[in-house]
PDB file of C-alpha atoms in Angstrom:
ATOM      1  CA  UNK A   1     -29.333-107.970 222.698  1.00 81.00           C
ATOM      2  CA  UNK A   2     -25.758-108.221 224.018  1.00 88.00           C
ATOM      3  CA  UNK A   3     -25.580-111.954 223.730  1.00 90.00           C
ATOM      4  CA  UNK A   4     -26.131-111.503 220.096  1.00 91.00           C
ATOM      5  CA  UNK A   5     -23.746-109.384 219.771  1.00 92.00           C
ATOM      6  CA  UNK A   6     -21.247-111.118 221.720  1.00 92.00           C
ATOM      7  CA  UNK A   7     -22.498-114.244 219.474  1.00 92.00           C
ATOM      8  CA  UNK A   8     -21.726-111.981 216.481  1.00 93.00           C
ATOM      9  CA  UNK A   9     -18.377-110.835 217.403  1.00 95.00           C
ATOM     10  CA  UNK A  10     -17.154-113.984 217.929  1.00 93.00           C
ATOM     11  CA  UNK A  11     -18.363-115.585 215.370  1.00 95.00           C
ATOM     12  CA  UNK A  12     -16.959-112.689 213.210  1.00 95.00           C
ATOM     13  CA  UNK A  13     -13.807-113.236 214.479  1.00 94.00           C
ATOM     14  CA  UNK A  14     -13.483-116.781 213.785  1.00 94.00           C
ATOM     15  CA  UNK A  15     -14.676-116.476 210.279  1.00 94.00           C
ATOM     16  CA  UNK A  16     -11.481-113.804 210.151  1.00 95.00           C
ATOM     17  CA  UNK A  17      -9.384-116.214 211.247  1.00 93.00           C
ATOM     18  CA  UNK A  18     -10.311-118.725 208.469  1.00 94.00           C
ATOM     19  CA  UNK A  19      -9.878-115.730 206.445  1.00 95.00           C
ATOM     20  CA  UNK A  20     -13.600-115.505 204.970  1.00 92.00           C
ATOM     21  CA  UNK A  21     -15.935-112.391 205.213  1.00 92.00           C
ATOM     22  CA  UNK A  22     -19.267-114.242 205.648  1.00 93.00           C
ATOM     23  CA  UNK A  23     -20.464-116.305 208.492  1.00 93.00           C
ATOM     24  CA  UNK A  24     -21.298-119.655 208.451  1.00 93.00           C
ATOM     25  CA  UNK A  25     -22.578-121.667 210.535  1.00 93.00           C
ATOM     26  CA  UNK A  26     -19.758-123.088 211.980  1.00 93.00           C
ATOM     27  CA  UNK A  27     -18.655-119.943 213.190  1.00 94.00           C
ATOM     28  CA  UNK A  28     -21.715-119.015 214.751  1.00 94.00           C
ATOM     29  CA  UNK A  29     -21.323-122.727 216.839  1.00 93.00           C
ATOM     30  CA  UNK A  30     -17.591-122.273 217.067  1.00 93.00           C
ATOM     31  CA  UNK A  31     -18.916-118.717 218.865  1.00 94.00           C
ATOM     32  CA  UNK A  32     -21.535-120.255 221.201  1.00 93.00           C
ATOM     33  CA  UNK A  33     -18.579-122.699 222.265  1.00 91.00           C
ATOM     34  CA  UNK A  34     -16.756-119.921 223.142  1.00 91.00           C
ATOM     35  CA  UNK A  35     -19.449-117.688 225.111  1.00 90.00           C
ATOM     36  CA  UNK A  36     -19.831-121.283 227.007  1.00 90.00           C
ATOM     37  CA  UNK A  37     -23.231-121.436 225.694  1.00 88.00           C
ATOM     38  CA  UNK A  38     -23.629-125.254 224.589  1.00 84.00           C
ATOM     39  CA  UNK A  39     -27.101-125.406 225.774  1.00 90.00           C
ATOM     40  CA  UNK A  40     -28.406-124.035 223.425  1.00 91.00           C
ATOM     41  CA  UNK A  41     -26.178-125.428 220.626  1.00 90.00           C
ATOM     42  CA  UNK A  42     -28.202-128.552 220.147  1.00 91.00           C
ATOM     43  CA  UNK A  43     -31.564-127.304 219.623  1.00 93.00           C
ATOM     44  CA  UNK A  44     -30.169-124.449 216.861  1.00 92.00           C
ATOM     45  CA  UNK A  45     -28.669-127.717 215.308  1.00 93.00           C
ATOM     46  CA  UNK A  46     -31.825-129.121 214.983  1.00 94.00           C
ATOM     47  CA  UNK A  47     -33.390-126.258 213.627  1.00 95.00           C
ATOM     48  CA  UNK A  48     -30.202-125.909 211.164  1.00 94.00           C
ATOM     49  CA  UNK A  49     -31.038-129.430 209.770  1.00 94.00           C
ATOM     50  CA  UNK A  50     -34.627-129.047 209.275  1.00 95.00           C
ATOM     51  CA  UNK A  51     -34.040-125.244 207.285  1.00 94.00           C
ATOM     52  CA  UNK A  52     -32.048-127.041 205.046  1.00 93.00           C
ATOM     53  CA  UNK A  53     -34.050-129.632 204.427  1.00 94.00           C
ATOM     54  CA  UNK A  54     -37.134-127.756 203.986  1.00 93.00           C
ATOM     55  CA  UNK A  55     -34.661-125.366 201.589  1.00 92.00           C
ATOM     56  CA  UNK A  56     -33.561-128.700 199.480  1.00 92.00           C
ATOM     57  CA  UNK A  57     -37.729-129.948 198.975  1.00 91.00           C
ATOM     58  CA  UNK A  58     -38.934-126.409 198.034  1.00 90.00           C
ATOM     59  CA  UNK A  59     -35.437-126.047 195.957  1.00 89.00           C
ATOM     60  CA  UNK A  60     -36.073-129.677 194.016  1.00 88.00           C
ATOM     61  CA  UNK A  61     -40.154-128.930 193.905  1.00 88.00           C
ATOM     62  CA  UNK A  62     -39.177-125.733 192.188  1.00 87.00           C
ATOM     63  CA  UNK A  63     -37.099-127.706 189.484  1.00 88.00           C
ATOM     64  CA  UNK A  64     -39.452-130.322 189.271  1.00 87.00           C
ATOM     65  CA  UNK A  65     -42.139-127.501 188.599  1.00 88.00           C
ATOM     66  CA  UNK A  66     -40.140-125.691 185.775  1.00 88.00           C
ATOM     67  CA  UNK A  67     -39.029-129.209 183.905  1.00 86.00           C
ATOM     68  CA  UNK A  68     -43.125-129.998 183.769  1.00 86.00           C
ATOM     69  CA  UNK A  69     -43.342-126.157 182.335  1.00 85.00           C
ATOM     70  CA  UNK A  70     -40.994-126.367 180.015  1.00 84.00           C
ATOM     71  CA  UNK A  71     -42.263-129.861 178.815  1.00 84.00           C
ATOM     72  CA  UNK A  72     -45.684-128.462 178.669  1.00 81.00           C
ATOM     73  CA  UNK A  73     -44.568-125.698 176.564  1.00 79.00           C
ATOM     74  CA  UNK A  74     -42.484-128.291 174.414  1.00 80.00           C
ATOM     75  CA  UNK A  75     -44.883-130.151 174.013  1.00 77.00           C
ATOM     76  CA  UNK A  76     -47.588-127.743 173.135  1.00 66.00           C
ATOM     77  CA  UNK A  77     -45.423-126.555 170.436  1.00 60.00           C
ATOM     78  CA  UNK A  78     -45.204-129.843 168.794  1.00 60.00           C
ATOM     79  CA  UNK A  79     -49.180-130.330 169.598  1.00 58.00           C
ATOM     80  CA  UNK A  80     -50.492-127.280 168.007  1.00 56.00           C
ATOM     81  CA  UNK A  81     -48.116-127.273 164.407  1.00 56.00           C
ATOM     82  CA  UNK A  82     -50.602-127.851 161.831  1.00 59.00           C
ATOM     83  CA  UNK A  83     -49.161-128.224 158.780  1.00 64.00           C
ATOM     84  CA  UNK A  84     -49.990-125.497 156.401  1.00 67.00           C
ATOM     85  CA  UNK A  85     -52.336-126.282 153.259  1.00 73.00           C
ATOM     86  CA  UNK A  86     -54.708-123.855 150.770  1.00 71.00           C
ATOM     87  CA  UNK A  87     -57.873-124.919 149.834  1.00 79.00           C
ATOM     88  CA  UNK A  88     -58.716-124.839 146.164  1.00 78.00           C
ATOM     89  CA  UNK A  89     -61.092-121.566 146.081  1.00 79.00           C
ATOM     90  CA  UNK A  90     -57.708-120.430 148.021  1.00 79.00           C
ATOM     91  CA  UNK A  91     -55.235-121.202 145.213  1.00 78.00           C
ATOM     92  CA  UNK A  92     -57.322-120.060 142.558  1.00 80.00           C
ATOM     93  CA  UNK A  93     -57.674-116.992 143.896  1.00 81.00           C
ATOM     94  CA  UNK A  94     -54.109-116.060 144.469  1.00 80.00           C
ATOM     95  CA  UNK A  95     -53.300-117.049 140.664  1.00 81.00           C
ATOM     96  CA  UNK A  96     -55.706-114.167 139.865  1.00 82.00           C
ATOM     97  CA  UNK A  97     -54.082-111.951 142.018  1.00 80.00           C
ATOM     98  CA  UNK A  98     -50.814-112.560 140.429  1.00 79.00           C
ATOM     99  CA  UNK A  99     -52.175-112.375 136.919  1.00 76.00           C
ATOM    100  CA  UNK A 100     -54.490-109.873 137.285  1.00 64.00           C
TER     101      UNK A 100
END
């Protein structure tokens, strides 16, 4: 519990010093330098790099998902138009409506 803190402060205080209010991060690495705690800076690395790549496929799936949606829906719009036309019996019918 304290090393997180101390991880936290740090890294608080660098992102002050680059004048932001939320860490990145950089600051949380700049922090672990700091605390002498390089050890354990590779493997969180690692585990950086694969979040965000897992993060960019599920991002790009989702857009790939909604494009097919909305060109399903586009498409299904153009499918099911039928254009309009009144039979006959129809026709007739309305005349005598009008006339009658």
């Amino acid at each position: 519990m304290v090393f997180i803190l101390n991880v936290t402060s740090y890294a608080n205080d660098y992102a002050v010093t680059r004048k932001r209010k939320v860490l990145a991060p950089e600051d949380v690495f700049q922090a672990l330098s700091i605390i002498e705690s390089d050890n354990i800076t590779a493997p969180l690395m690692d585990a950086l790099g694969a979040w965000k790549t897992n993060k960019a496929n599920k991002s790009g799936e989702a857009k790939k998902r909604k494009a097919e949606k909305k060109n399903a829906l586009t498409q299904g719009a153009s499918n099911t138009s039928v254009p309009f036309s009144i039979t006959l019996s129809e026709e007739l019918r309305l005349k005598n409506a009008e006339h009658g």
